[in-house]
Short mmCIF file of C-alpha atoms and ligand atoms in Angstrom, two decimals:
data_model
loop_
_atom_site.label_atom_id
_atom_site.label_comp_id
_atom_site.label_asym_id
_atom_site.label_seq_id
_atom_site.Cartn_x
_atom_site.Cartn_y
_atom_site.Cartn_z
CA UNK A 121 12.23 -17.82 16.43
CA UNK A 122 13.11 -20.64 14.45
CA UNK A 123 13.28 -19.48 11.29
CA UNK A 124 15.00 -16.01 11.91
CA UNK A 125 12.77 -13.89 10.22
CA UNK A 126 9.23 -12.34 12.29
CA UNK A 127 5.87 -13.47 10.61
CA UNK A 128 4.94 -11.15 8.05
CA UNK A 129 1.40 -9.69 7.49
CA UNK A 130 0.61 -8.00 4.45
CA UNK A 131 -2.51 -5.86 4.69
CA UNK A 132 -4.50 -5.18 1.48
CA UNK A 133 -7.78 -3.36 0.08
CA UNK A 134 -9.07 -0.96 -1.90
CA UNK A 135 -8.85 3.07 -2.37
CA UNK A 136 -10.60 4.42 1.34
CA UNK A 137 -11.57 0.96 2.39
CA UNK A 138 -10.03 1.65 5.73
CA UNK A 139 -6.70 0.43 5.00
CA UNK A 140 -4.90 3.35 7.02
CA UNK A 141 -8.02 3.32 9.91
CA UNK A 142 -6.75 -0.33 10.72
CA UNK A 143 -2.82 0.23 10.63
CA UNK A 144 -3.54 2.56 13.04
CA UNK A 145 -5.58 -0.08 15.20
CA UNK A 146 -2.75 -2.64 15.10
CA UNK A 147 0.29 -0.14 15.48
CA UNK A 148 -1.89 0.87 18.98
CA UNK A 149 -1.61 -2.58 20.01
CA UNK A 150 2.52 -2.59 19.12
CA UNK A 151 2.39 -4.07 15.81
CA UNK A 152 5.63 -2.59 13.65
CA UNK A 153 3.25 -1.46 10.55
CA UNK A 154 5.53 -1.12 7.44
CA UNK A 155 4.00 1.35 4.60
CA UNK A 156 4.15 1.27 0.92
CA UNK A 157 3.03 4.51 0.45
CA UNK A 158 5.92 5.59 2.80
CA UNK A 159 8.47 3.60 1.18
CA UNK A 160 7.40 5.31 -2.39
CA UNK A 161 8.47 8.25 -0.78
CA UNK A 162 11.41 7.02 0.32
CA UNK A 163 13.28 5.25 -2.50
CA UNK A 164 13.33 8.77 -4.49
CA UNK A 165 14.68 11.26 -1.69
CA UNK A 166 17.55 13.28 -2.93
CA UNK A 167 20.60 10.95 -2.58
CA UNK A 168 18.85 7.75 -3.51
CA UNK A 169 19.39 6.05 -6.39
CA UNK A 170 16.06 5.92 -7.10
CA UNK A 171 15.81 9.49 -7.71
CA UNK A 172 19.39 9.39 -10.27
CA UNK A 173 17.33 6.87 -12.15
CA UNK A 174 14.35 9.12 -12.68
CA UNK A 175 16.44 12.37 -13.44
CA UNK A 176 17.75 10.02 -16.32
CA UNK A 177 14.49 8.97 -17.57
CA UNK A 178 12.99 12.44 -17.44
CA UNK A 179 15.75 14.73 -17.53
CA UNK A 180 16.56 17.44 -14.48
CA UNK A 181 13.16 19.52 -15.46
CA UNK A 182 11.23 16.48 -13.09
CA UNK A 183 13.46 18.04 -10.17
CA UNK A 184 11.71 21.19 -8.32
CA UNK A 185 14.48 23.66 -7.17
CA UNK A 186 14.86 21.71 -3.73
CA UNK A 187 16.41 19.02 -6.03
CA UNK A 188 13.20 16.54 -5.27
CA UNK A 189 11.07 14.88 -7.30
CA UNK A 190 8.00 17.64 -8.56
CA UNK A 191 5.52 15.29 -7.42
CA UNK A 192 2.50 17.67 -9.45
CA UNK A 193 4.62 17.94 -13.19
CA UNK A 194 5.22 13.98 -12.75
CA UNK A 195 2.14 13.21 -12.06
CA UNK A 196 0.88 16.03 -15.41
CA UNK A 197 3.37 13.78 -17.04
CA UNK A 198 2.29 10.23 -16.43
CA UNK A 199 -1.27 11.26 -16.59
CA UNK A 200 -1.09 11.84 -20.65
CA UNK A 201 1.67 9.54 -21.06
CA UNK A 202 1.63 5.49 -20.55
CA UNK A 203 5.19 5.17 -21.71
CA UNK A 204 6.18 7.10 -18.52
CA UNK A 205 4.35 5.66 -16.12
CA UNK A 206 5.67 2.58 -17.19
CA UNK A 207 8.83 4.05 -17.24
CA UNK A 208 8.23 5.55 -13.29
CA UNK A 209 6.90 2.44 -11.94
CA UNK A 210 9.71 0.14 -13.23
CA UNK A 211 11.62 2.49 -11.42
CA UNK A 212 10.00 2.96 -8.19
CA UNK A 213 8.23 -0.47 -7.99
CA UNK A 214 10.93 -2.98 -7.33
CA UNK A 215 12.98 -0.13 -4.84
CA UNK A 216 9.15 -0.35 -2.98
CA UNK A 217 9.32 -4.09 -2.71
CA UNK A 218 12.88 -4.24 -1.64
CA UNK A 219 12.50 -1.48 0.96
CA UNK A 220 9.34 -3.48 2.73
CA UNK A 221 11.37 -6.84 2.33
CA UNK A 222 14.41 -5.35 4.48
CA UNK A 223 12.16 -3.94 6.85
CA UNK A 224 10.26 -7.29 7.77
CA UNK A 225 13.53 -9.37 7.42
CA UNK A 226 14.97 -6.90 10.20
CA UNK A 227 11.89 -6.82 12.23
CA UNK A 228 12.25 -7.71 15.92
CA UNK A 229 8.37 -9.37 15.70
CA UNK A 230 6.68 -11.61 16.80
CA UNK A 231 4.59 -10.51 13.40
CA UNK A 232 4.65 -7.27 11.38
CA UNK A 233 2.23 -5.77 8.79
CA UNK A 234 2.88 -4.22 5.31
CA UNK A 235 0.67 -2.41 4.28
CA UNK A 236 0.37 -2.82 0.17
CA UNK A 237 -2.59 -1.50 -1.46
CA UNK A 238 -1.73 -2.47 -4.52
CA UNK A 239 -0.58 -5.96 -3.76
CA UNK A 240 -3.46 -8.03 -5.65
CA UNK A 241 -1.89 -5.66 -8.63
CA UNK A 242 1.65 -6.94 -8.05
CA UNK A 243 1.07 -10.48 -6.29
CA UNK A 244 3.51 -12.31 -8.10
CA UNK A 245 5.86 -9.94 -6.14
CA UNK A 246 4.79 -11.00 -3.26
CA UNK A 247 4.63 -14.21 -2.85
CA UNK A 248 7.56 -14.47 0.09
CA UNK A 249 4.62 -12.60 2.56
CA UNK A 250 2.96 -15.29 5.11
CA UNK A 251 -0.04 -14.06 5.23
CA UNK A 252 -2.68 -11.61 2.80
CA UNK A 253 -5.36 -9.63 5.47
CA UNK A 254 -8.07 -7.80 3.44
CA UNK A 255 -10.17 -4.88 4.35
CA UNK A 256 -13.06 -4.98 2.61
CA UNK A 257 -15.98 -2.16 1.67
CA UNK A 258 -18.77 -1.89 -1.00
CA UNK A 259 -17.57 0.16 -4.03
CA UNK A 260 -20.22 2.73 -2.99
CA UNK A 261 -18.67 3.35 0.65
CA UNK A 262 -15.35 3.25 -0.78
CA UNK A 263 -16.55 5.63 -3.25
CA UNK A 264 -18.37 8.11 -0.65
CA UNK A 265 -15.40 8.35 2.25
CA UNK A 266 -12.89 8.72 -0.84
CA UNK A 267 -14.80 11.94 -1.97
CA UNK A 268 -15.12 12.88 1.61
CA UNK A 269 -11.34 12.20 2.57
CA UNK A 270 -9.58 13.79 -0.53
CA UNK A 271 -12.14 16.55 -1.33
CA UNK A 272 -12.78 15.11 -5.50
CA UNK A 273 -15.59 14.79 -7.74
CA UNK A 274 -17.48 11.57 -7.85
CA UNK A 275 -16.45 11.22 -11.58
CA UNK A 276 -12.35 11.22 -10.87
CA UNK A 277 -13.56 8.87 -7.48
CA UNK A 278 -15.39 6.59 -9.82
CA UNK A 279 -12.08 6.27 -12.78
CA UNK A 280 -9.47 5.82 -9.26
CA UNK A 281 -11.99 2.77 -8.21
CA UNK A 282 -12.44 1.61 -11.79
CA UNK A 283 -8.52 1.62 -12.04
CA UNK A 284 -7.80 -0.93 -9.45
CA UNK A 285 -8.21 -3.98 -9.21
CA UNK A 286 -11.79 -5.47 -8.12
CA UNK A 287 -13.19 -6.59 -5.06
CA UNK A 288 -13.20 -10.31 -6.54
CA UNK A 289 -9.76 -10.53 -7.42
CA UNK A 290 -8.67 -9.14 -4.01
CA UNK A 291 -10.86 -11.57 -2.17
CA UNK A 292 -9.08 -13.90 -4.43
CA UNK A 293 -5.89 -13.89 -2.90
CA UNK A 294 -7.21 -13.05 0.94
CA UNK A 295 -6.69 -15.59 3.92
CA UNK A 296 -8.54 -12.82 6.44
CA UNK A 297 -10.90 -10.11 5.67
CA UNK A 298 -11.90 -7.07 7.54
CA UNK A 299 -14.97 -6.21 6.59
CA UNK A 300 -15.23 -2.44 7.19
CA UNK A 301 -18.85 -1.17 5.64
CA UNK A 302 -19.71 -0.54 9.26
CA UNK A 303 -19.03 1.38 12.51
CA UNK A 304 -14.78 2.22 13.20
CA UNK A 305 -16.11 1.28 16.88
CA UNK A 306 -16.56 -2.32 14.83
CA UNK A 307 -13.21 -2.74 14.08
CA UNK A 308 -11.42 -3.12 17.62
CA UNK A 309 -13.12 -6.65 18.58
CA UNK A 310 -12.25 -7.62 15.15
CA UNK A 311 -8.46 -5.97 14.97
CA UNK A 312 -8.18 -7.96 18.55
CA UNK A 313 -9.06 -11.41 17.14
CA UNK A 314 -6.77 -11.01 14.34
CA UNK A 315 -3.98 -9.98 16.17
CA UNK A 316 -4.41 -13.04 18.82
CA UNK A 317 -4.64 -15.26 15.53
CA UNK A 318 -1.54 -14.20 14.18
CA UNK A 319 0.29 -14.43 17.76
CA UNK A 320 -0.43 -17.97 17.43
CA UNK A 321 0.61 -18.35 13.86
CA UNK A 322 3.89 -16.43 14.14
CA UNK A 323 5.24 -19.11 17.86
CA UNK A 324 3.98 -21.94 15.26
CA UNK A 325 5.83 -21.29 12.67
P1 ADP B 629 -7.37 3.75 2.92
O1 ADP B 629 -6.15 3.88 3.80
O2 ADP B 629 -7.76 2.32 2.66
O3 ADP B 629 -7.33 4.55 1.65
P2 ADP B 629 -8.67 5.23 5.08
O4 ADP B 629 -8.31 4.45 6.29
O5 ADP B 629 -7.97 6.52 4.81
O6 ADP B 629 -8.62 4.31 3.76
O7 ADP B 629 -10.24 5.48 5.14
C1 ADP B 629 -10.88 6.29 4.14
C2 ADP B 629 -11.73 7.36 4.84
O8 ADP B 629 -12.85 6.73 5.43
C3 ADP B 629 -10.99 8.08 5.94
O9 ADP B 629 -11.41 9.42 5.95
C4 ADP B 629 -11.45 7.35 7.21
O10 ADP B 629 -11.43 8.18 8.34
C5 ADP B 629 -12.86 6.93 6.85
N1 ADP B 629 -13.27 5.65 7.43
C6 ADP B 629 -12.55 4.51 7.57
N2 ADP B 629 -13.26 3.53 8.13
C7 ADP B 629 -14.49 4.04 8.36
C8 ADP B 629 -15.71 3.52 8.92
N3 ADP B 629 -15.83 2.25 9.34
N4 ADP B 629 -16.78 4.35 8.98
C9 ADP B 629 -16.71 5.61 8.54
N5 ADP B 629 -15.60 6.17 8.01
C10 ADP B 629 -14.51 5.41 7.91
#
């Protein structure tokens, strides 16, 4: 490949719009999926540097008695306080970015997928990815399969939606768009066509 590096897919969309349903389509068909989610995990192990910074910030209490990051009082914590979110995400955010960066530099290819959800959030980030693929759903299917999936009230479903950013502004930024309001069974033609597309893309470039 010419210019070293594999093609690099980030995949986008919403709280429950099917984001984890697709990875799962494209991984089947041998596409190296990369995780956000995963990588948040990651970056704070015990050892990391990420968690050191975070036992700074909030002090050895954040620790549970494994020494890893008490996921529950952090999240008590950032719930009442901005400050600390702001705090945690300046923390954990850039370790995320630099974790999927190294991961699609080092990818064998032809293409790989990121999976961001929160990439219309941090776009500016993100401008060294190739390519933006959406999946799409109404705010009321989101809204249903979230309460379904996660077992919460429809009024902490509605504030999670309400807290992202909206359908318009991820269109916004989308060159594909899986729209997913329909049938799983749906989504293999469509997965199929996308993944031919960006075989071709990834030998152009
Ligand atoms: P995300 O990763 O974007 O948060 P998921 O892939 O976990 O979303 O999907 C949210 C929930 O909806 C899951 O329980 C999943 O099994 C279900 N789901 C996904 N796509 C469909 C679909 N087309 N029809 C019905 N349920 C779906």
């Amino acid at each position: 490949m010419s210019r070293g590096h594999p093609f690099v897919v980030a995949l986008t969309g919403g709280i429950a719009a099917g984001k984890s349903t697709v990875e799962q389509r494209f991984a089947a068909l041998g596409v190296h999926v990369y995780d956000a989610d995963q990588a948040a995990r990651q970056v704070i192990e015990p050892g990391t540097d990420g968690l050191l910074q975070i036992v700074e910030a909030f002090g050895e209490d954040i620790l549970d008695r494994d020494g890893r990051l008490d996921r529950p009082a952090m999240r008590q914590r950032i719930f009442v306080d901005r400050d600390a979110r702001r705090t945690l995400e300046a923390i954990v955010h850039p370790r995320v970015r630099l974790w999927l960066h190294e991961r699609a530099l080092a990818d064998s290819g032809p293409y790989c997928l990121l999976s961001i959800p929160l990439l219309a959030e941090h776009i500016g980030h993100y401008r060294w990815v190739d390519r933006v693929l959406l999946v799409d759903a109404d705010d009321d299917v989101r809204m249903r399969r979230l309460i379904a999936r996660d077992g919460i009230d429809e009024a902490l479903a509605r504030r999670i939606l309400a807290s992202q950013a909206s359908r318009e502004q991820r269109l916004a930024l989308a060159h594909d768009v899986i729209d997913n309001n329909g049938d799983p069974a749906a989504l293999d033609a469509r997965v199929a066509a996308l993944h031919a597309r960006y075989l071709a893309l990834a030998s152009a470039t």
